[in-house]
């Protein structure tokens, strides 16, 4: 499939002033063969496959296998991988009990952070040779843990789940909704999982790699990744975008509210990107799915409001939507509660984080940069009686 390459975002062309603003802007912090966001002429690729091809032809399981193993599976390998994932869906009893005790008011990202950490105590990684097994276990059981916690607190009682759905996308939707998802619902969810799977050295992946570089265990690296993803400048943006959309009643008033926000220099979540400068290719893929699902579920007004916000952001700020903006209306059309939006990102990104942890371990050196010291000159110790 042919697609237009985004404008170059080669780090060497980043301006010195950007770098002086901190945030490691434009700095190459290491190497990866897993994906590229910014290499000129590549677009977004996972191990050389374009995100457009992956989203059009692939399934999330194929993409997860690609990231973990380094090549696409044949049909026998794919089925075996899916069988292993299906076998790992159940959650151990002590974890179930913990999920029942976590308050219903907790943020689901905190729930997933706890799940990753607790599973590390129940099923520790042990030797690094077990890493692939751990990554598959996390991929398989995190959706169950999330929907178990959600449903337990909504319904006030434990429940058994049917764990036989053929894919992670349909398993998540089925356990969340207590009904078999339709084909279009499953495919829309699957595409969003593909888009969220991997994205080079973003903040949460960097976090996971830093932790892995200390030779810590797999669960610690994933738990740290979840913590980094939680913030609204990163994964939390899809949830924040939905909260904004929920305040809008129609396109005209949305435009007026947005102009007010911009005049106050407020950030609009779901727009902008550190590396992409002209467009986020994932947004162009998720947007038609959002349109399709919004139209199929009577959410045309939500889609119209979203499009107006996009138009105004382009006109007023020259800014483009990132993957999180249209994910919001897509997930709303799938009747997914807003606080579960960012956790879906986790369910998918476990594949990318896992691949990065494996890559880091394969050629490890402690990640330990320097800081430019801006504190006081050396000075004498002052005894407490003289302070
Ligand atoms: C993603 C993001 C953190 C990248 O930011 P960055 O490279 O650090 O850029 P900055 O935050 O320094 O922003 C640069 C300028 O653009 C503006 N800007 C950036 N994103 C903006 C947004 N979403 N809405 C409005 N203005 C925005 C900033 O206010 C700033 O303006 P200024 O120079 O007048 O102060 C930023 O675009 C953002 O916060 N977006 C919203 C959160 C989001 O959607 N995150 C998901 C990313 S996939």
XYZ file of C-alpha atoms and ligand atoms in Angstrom:
435
model
C 0.000 0.000 0.000
C 1.395 3.412 -0.853
C 1.175 6.302 1.541
C 2.585 9.771 1.791
C 5.661 10.184 3.931
C 5.204 12.764 6.664
C 7.462 15.783 6.693
C 10.982 15.044 7.931
C 11.421 15.053 11.680
C 15.098 14.066 11.629
C 16.464 14.820 15.099
C 19.581 16.419 13.642
C 17.392 19.116 12.159
C 15.788 20.028 15.482
C 16.677 23.553 16.419
C 19.098 24.289 19.223
C 16.430 26.433 20.889
C 14.100 23.417 21.131
C 16.835 21.431 22.832
C 17.505 24.189 25.330
C 13.840 24.021 26.378
C 14.517 20.663 28.009
C 12.481 17.495 27.710
C 15.335 15.869 25.709
C 13.684 17.451 22.660
C 15.433 16.256 19.512
C 17.987 14.177 21.430
C 18.706 10.639 20.208
C 18.772 8.685 23.461
C 19.577 5.257 22.021
C 18.915 2.852 19.181
C 15.976 0.640 18.326
C 15.038 -1.578 15.419
C 11.434 -1.891 16.592
C 9.857 1.205 15.119
C 10.557 4.642 13.776
C 8.474 7.744 14.208
C 10.808 10.290 12.759
C 13.181 8.759 10.227
C 12.846 10.696 7.015
C 10.861 8.908 4.293
C 9.768 6.021 6.523
C 6.539 7.288 8.099
C 5.556 5.290 11.170
C 6.757 1.704 10.830
C 6.929 -1.299 13.139
C 9.982 -3.367 12.117
C 9.734 -1.896 8.648
C 5.997 -2.439 8.084
C 4.009 0.752 7.583
C 1.337 1.543 10.137
C -1.100 1.904 7.217
C -0.438 -1.681 6.081
C -0.509 -3.060 9.602
C -3.823 -1.376 10.370
C -5.389 -2.365 7.063
C -4.231 -5.962 6.774
C -3.028 -7.063 10.198
C -4.559 -8.073 13.484
C -3.324 -6.954 16.882
C -2.071 -10.472 17.642
C 0.028 -10.486 14.454
C 1.452 -7.101 15.407
C 2.215 -8.218 18.975
C 3.969 -11.317 17.613
C 5.919 -9.143 15.156
C 7.102 -6.911 17.993
C 7.981 -9.728 20.378
C 9.559 -12.138 17.909
C 10.844 -9.725 15.262
C 8.964 -11.136 12.265
C 5.378 -11.783 11.175
C 4.004 -15.208 12.146
C 2.799 -17.795 9.652
C -0.706 -19.142 10.246
C 0.430 -22.030 12.488
C 2.617 -19.736 14.611
C -0.178 -17.185 14.861
C -2.714 -19.767 16.018
C -0.265 -21.131 18.599
C 0.384 -17.566 19.841
C -3.348 -16.874 20.110
C -3.867 -20.155 21.948
C -1.157 -19.220 24.449
C -2.759 -15.819 24.977
C -6.205 -17.370 25.431
C -4.765 -19.809 27.976
C -3.288 -16.912 29.984
C -6.482 -14.885 30.351
C -7.620 -16.007 33.770
C -6.554 -14.043 36.828
C -5.267 -15.749 39.981
C -7.525 -15.729 43.035
C -5.352 -13.441 45.234
C -5.309 -10.877 42.426
C -9.064 -11.175 42.079
C -9.439 -10.501 45.813
C -7.154 -7.466 45.542
C -9.207 -6.121 42.630
C -12.315 -6.452 44.774
C -10.632 -4.409 47.524
C -9.367 -1.577 45.324
C -11.905 1.242 45.759
C -14.427 1.792 42.985
C -13.266 5.421 42.984
C -9.719 4.460 41.963
C -8.523 5.466 38.544
C -8.361 2.356 36.322
C -4.765 3.269 35.406
C -3.902 2.899 39.085
C -5.695 -0.439 39.009
C -3.573 -1.660 36.085
C -0.397 -0.354 37.721
C -1.326 -2.396 40.795
C -2.174 -5.464 38.702
C 1.232 -5.416 36.996
C 2.977 -5.015 40.327
C 0.951 -7.655 42.151
C 1.270 -10.221 39.386
C 5.014 -9.751 39.784
C 4.688 -11.007 43.361
C 2.415 -13.935 42.476
C 4.196 -15.079 39.326
C 7.699 -13.546 39.545
C 9.784 -13.498 36.423
C 12.707 -15.349 37.970
C 15.269 -15.860 35.230
C 15.305 -13.473 32.264
C 14.635 -16.507 30.014
C 11.032 -16.275 31.218
C 10.562 -12.749 29.853
C 8.540 -13.753 26.770
C 6.249 -15.859 28.938
C 5.723 -12.909 31.280
C 4.959 -10.534 28.415
C 2.372 -12.951 26.994
C 0.818 -13.431 30.407
C 0.484 -9.666 30.850
C -0.967 -9.210 27.366
C -3.451 -11.982 28.042
C -4.649 -11.214 31.555
C -4.584 -7.416 31.835
C -7.875 -7.027 29.877
C -9.541 -9.571 32.181
C -8.210 -7.832 35.301
C -9.407 -4.437 34.092
C -12.922 -5.537 33.176
C -13.163 -7.711 36.309
C -12.441 -4.705 38.529
C -14.803 -2.499 36.511
C -17.695 -4.967 36.506
C -17.204 -6.032 40.135
C -17.642 -2.474 41.361
C -20.470 -1.696 38.964
C -22.424 -4.828 39.762
C -21.315 -5.319 43.366
C -20.501 -9.007 42.973
C -17.779 -11.263 41.619
C -18.462 -12.819 38.265
C -17.045 -15.518 36.067
C -16.072 -14.544 32.553
C -16.342 -16.547 29.385
C -12.694 -16.572 28.280
C -13.220 -18.122 24.847
C -13.282 -15.083 22.555
C -10.873 -15.440 19.621
C -8.920 -12.186 20.066
C -7.799 -9.685 22.690
C -10.106 -7.076 21.141
C -13.201 -9.281 21.316
C -12.213 -10.645 24.757
C -11.953 -7.111 26.147
C -15.253 -5.976 24.627
C -17.098 -9.169 25.589
C -15.967 -9.101 29.225
C -16.699 -5.386 29.470
C -20.157 -5.482 27.915
C -21.285 -8.974 28.868
C -22.252 -9.689 25.272
C -20.559 -10.828 22.121
C -19.234 -7.779 20.240
C -20.205 -7.316 16.608
C -17.661 -7.765 13.834
C -17.318 -4.023 13.230
C -16.928 -3.284 16.954
C -14.204 -5.913 17.228
C -12.350 -4.721 14.152
C -12.498 -1.070 15.268
C -11.069 -2.060 18.657
C -8.438 -4.247 16.992
C -7.299 -1.378 14.740
C -7.003 0.953 17.716
C -4.882 -1.655 19.533
C -2.604 -1.884 16.474
C -2.194 1.902 16.419
C -1.348 2.062 20.115
C 1.040 -0.914 20.137
C 4.381 0.791 19.618
C 5.851 4.242 19.161
C 9.636 4.287 19.477
C 11.223 6.063 22.497
C 8.154 7.836 23.845
C 7.998 8.746 27.551
C 6.563 5.465 28.863
C 8.796 3.274 26.685
C 11.808 5.303 27.742
C 10.754 4.773 31.363
C 10.426 1.020 30.834
C 13.848 0.894 29.148
C 15.517 2.890 31.924
C 14.124 0.426 34.465
C 15.147 -2.559 32.327
C 18.641 -1.081 31.976
C 19.209 -1.468 35.726
C 18.601 -5.234 35.198
C 15.411 -4.948 37.225
C 12.585 -7.414 36.557
C 10.010 -7.324 33.746
C 7.052 -6.384 35.948
C 8.878 -3.382 37.398
C 9.574 -2.045 33.923
C 5.923 -2.487 32.865
C 4.652 -0.951 36.106
C 6.872 2.081 35.522
C 5.650 2.333 31.937
C 2.046 2.423 33.122
C 2.893 5.210 35.558
C 4.436 7.297 32.787
C 1.595 6.642 30.361
C -1.021 7.787 32.860
C -0.341 11.535 32.475
C -2.482 13.709 30.191
C 0.521 14.816 28.130
C 0.987 11.161 27.118
C -1.619 8.364 27.180
C -4.070 10.235 29.375
C -4.814 12.552 26.452
C -7.595 10.354 24.990
C -9.516 10.548 28.259
C -8.883 14.290 28.582
C -10.041 14.803 24.976
C -13.316 13.006 25.745
C -13.860 15.128 28.836
C -13.480 18.213 26.672
C -15.832 16.867 23.991
C -18.406 16.086 26.662
C -18.602 19.786 27.512
C -19.587 20.670 23.942
C -23.183 20.553 22.776
C -22.893 21.445 19.081
C -20.205 22.470 16.569
C -20.851 26.243 16.766
C -20.691 26.477 20.540
C -17.717 24.086 20.485
C -15.909 26.526 18.206
C -16.711 29.435 20.526
C -15.517 27.522 23.625
C -12.368 26.440 21.854
C -11.533 30.003 20.820
C -11.922 31.059 24.447
C -9.604 28.252 25.553
C -7.013 29.220 22.980
C -7.217 32.881 23.962
C -6.351 31.765 27.502
C -3.425 29.745 26.102
C -4.967 26.503 27.334
C -3.803 23.228 25.808
C -6.327 21.168 23.881
C -5.707 17.515 24.635
C -5.439 15.218 21.634
C -3.565 17.825 19.568
C 0.107 18.292 18.863
C 3.045 15.979 19.135
C 6.672 16.206 20.183
C 8.046 14.443 17.102
C 5.418 14.728 14.349
C 5.316 18.225 12.947
C 2.678 18.031 10.187
C 0.381 15.120 10.994
C 0.085 12.017 13.146
C -0.401 9.147 10.670
C -2.353 7.201 13.293
C -4.990 9.925 13.390
C -5.670 9.553 9.656
C -6.318 5.854 10.282
C -8.439 6.142 13.413
C -10.556 9.044 12.107
C -12.539 7.080 9.463
C -13.197 4.381 12.061
C -14.489 7.013 14.483
C -16.753 8.388 11.724
C -18.049 4.940 10.845
C -18.764 3.978 14.438
C -20.253 7.391 15.328
C -22.631 7.103 12.360
C -23.566 3.534 13.211
C -24.391 4.410 16.824
C -26.208 7.739 16.548
C -23.177 9.776 17.653
C -23.115 11.991 14.525
C -23.177 15.151 16.652
C -20.110 14.040 18.605
C -18.290 13.423 15.345
C -19.374 16.798 13.940
C -18.115 18.533 17.086
C -14.815 16.640 16.838
C -14.360 17.653 13.208
C -15.112 21.300 14.014
C -12.498 21.251 16.788
C -9.998 19.808 14.328
C -10.828 22.547 11.789
C -10.454 25.317 14.355
C -7.171 23.912 15.721
C -5.740 23.745 12.200
C -6.960 27.246 11.341
C -6.016 28.997 14.595
C -2.899 27.096 15.701
C -1.776 25.113 12.668
C -2.117 22.055 14.907
C -3.256 18.558 13.939
C -5.031 15.843 15.912
C -2.896 13.051 17.301
C -4.079 9.451 17.712
C -5.805 10.259 20.983
C -8.294 12.776 19.623
C -10.430 10.557 17.388
C -9.850 7.544 19.656
C -12.106 9.397 22.087
C -15.189 9.464 19.835
C -14.433 5.935 18.626
C -14.341 4.538 22.170
C -17.447 6.523 23.143
C -19.272 4.958 20.177
C -18.142 1.565 21.437
C -19.816 2.505 24.748
C -16.563 2.250 26.666
C -16.568 4.328 29.875
C -14.163 7.279 29.566
C -11.865 6.276 32.483
C -11.094 3.050 30.599
C -9.743 4.869 27.515
C -6.132 5.203 28.710
C -6.102 1.675 30.154
C -6.899 0.375 26.632
C -3.673 2.064 25.558
C -1.894 -0.041 28.225
C -3.521 -3.289 27.040
C -1.978 -2.638 23.648
C 1.314 -0.928 24.546
C 2.360 -3.871 26.734
C 3.437 -5.387 23.395
C 5.712 -2.449 22.521
C 7.074 -2.048 26.057
C 7.827 -5.776 26.186
C 9.696 -5.662 22.891
C 11.739 -2.709 24.132
C 12.576 -4.433 27.414
C 13.804 -7.456 25.451
C 15.779 -5.223 23.099
C 17.317 -3.303 26.009
C 18.324 -6.500 27.777
C 19.827 -7.972 24.610
C 22.465 -5.238 24.472
C 22.277 -3.571 27.830
C 24.140 -0.646 29.247
C 22.796 1.280 32.235
C 20.906 4.363 31.039
C 22.357 7.130 33.132
C 22.563 10.559 31.478
C 24.086 13.703 32.929
C 22.374 16.837 34.191
C 23.560 20.373 33.638
C 24.035 21.593 37.217
C 22.360 24.965 37.918
C 22.494 24.958 41.751
C 24.503 27.054 44.227
C 28.286 27.397 44.245
C 30.072 25.120 46.729
C 29.522 26.552 50.268
C 30.449 25.660 53.843
C 28.213 23.537 56.056
C 26.245 25.701 58.501
C 25.663 24.225 61.979
C 21.968 23.999 62.925
C 22.371 26.568 65.723
C 23.436 29.172 63.167
C 20.614 28.692 60.620
C 2.250 16.322 22.928
C 2.856 17.574 23.534
C 3.146 17.326 25.015
C 4.155 17.877 22.807
O 4.545 19.036 23.331
P 5.955 19.767 23.240
O 6.749 19.308 22.082
O 6.586 19.669 24.575
O 5.452 21.203 22.942
P 5.056 22.270 24.025
O 4.169 21.716 25.071
O 6.334 22.902 24.468
O 4.219 23.268 23.130
C 4.776 24.161 22.169
C 3.774 25.278 21.912
O 2.607 24.720 21.294
C 1.480 24.884 22.135
N 0.746 23.640 22.160
C 1.261 22.395 22.132
N 0.291 21.493 22.194
C -0.853 22.188 22.260
C -2.183 21.794 22.351
N -2.524 20.509 22.397
N -3.128 22.747 22.417
C -2.796 24.059 22.365
N -1.540 24.481 22.294
C -0.576 23.546 22.236
C 2.027 25.171 23.530
O 1.121 25.884 24.311
C 3.275 25.930 23.190
O 2.929 27.247 22.879
P 3.904 28.468 23.298
O 5.186 28.198 22.564
O 3.159 29.662 22.833
O 4.074 28.376 24.784
C 1.887 18.781 23.380
O 1.585 18.999 22.029
C 0.643 18.576 24.203
O 0.643 18.845 25.404
N -0.465 18.068 23.561
C -1.655 17.767 24.286
C -1.525 16.428 24.995
C -1.630 15.280 24.036
O -2.498 15.239 23.180
N -0.744 14.298 24.244
C -0.740 13.085 23.448
C 0.433 13.066 22.528
S 0.321 11.666 21.433
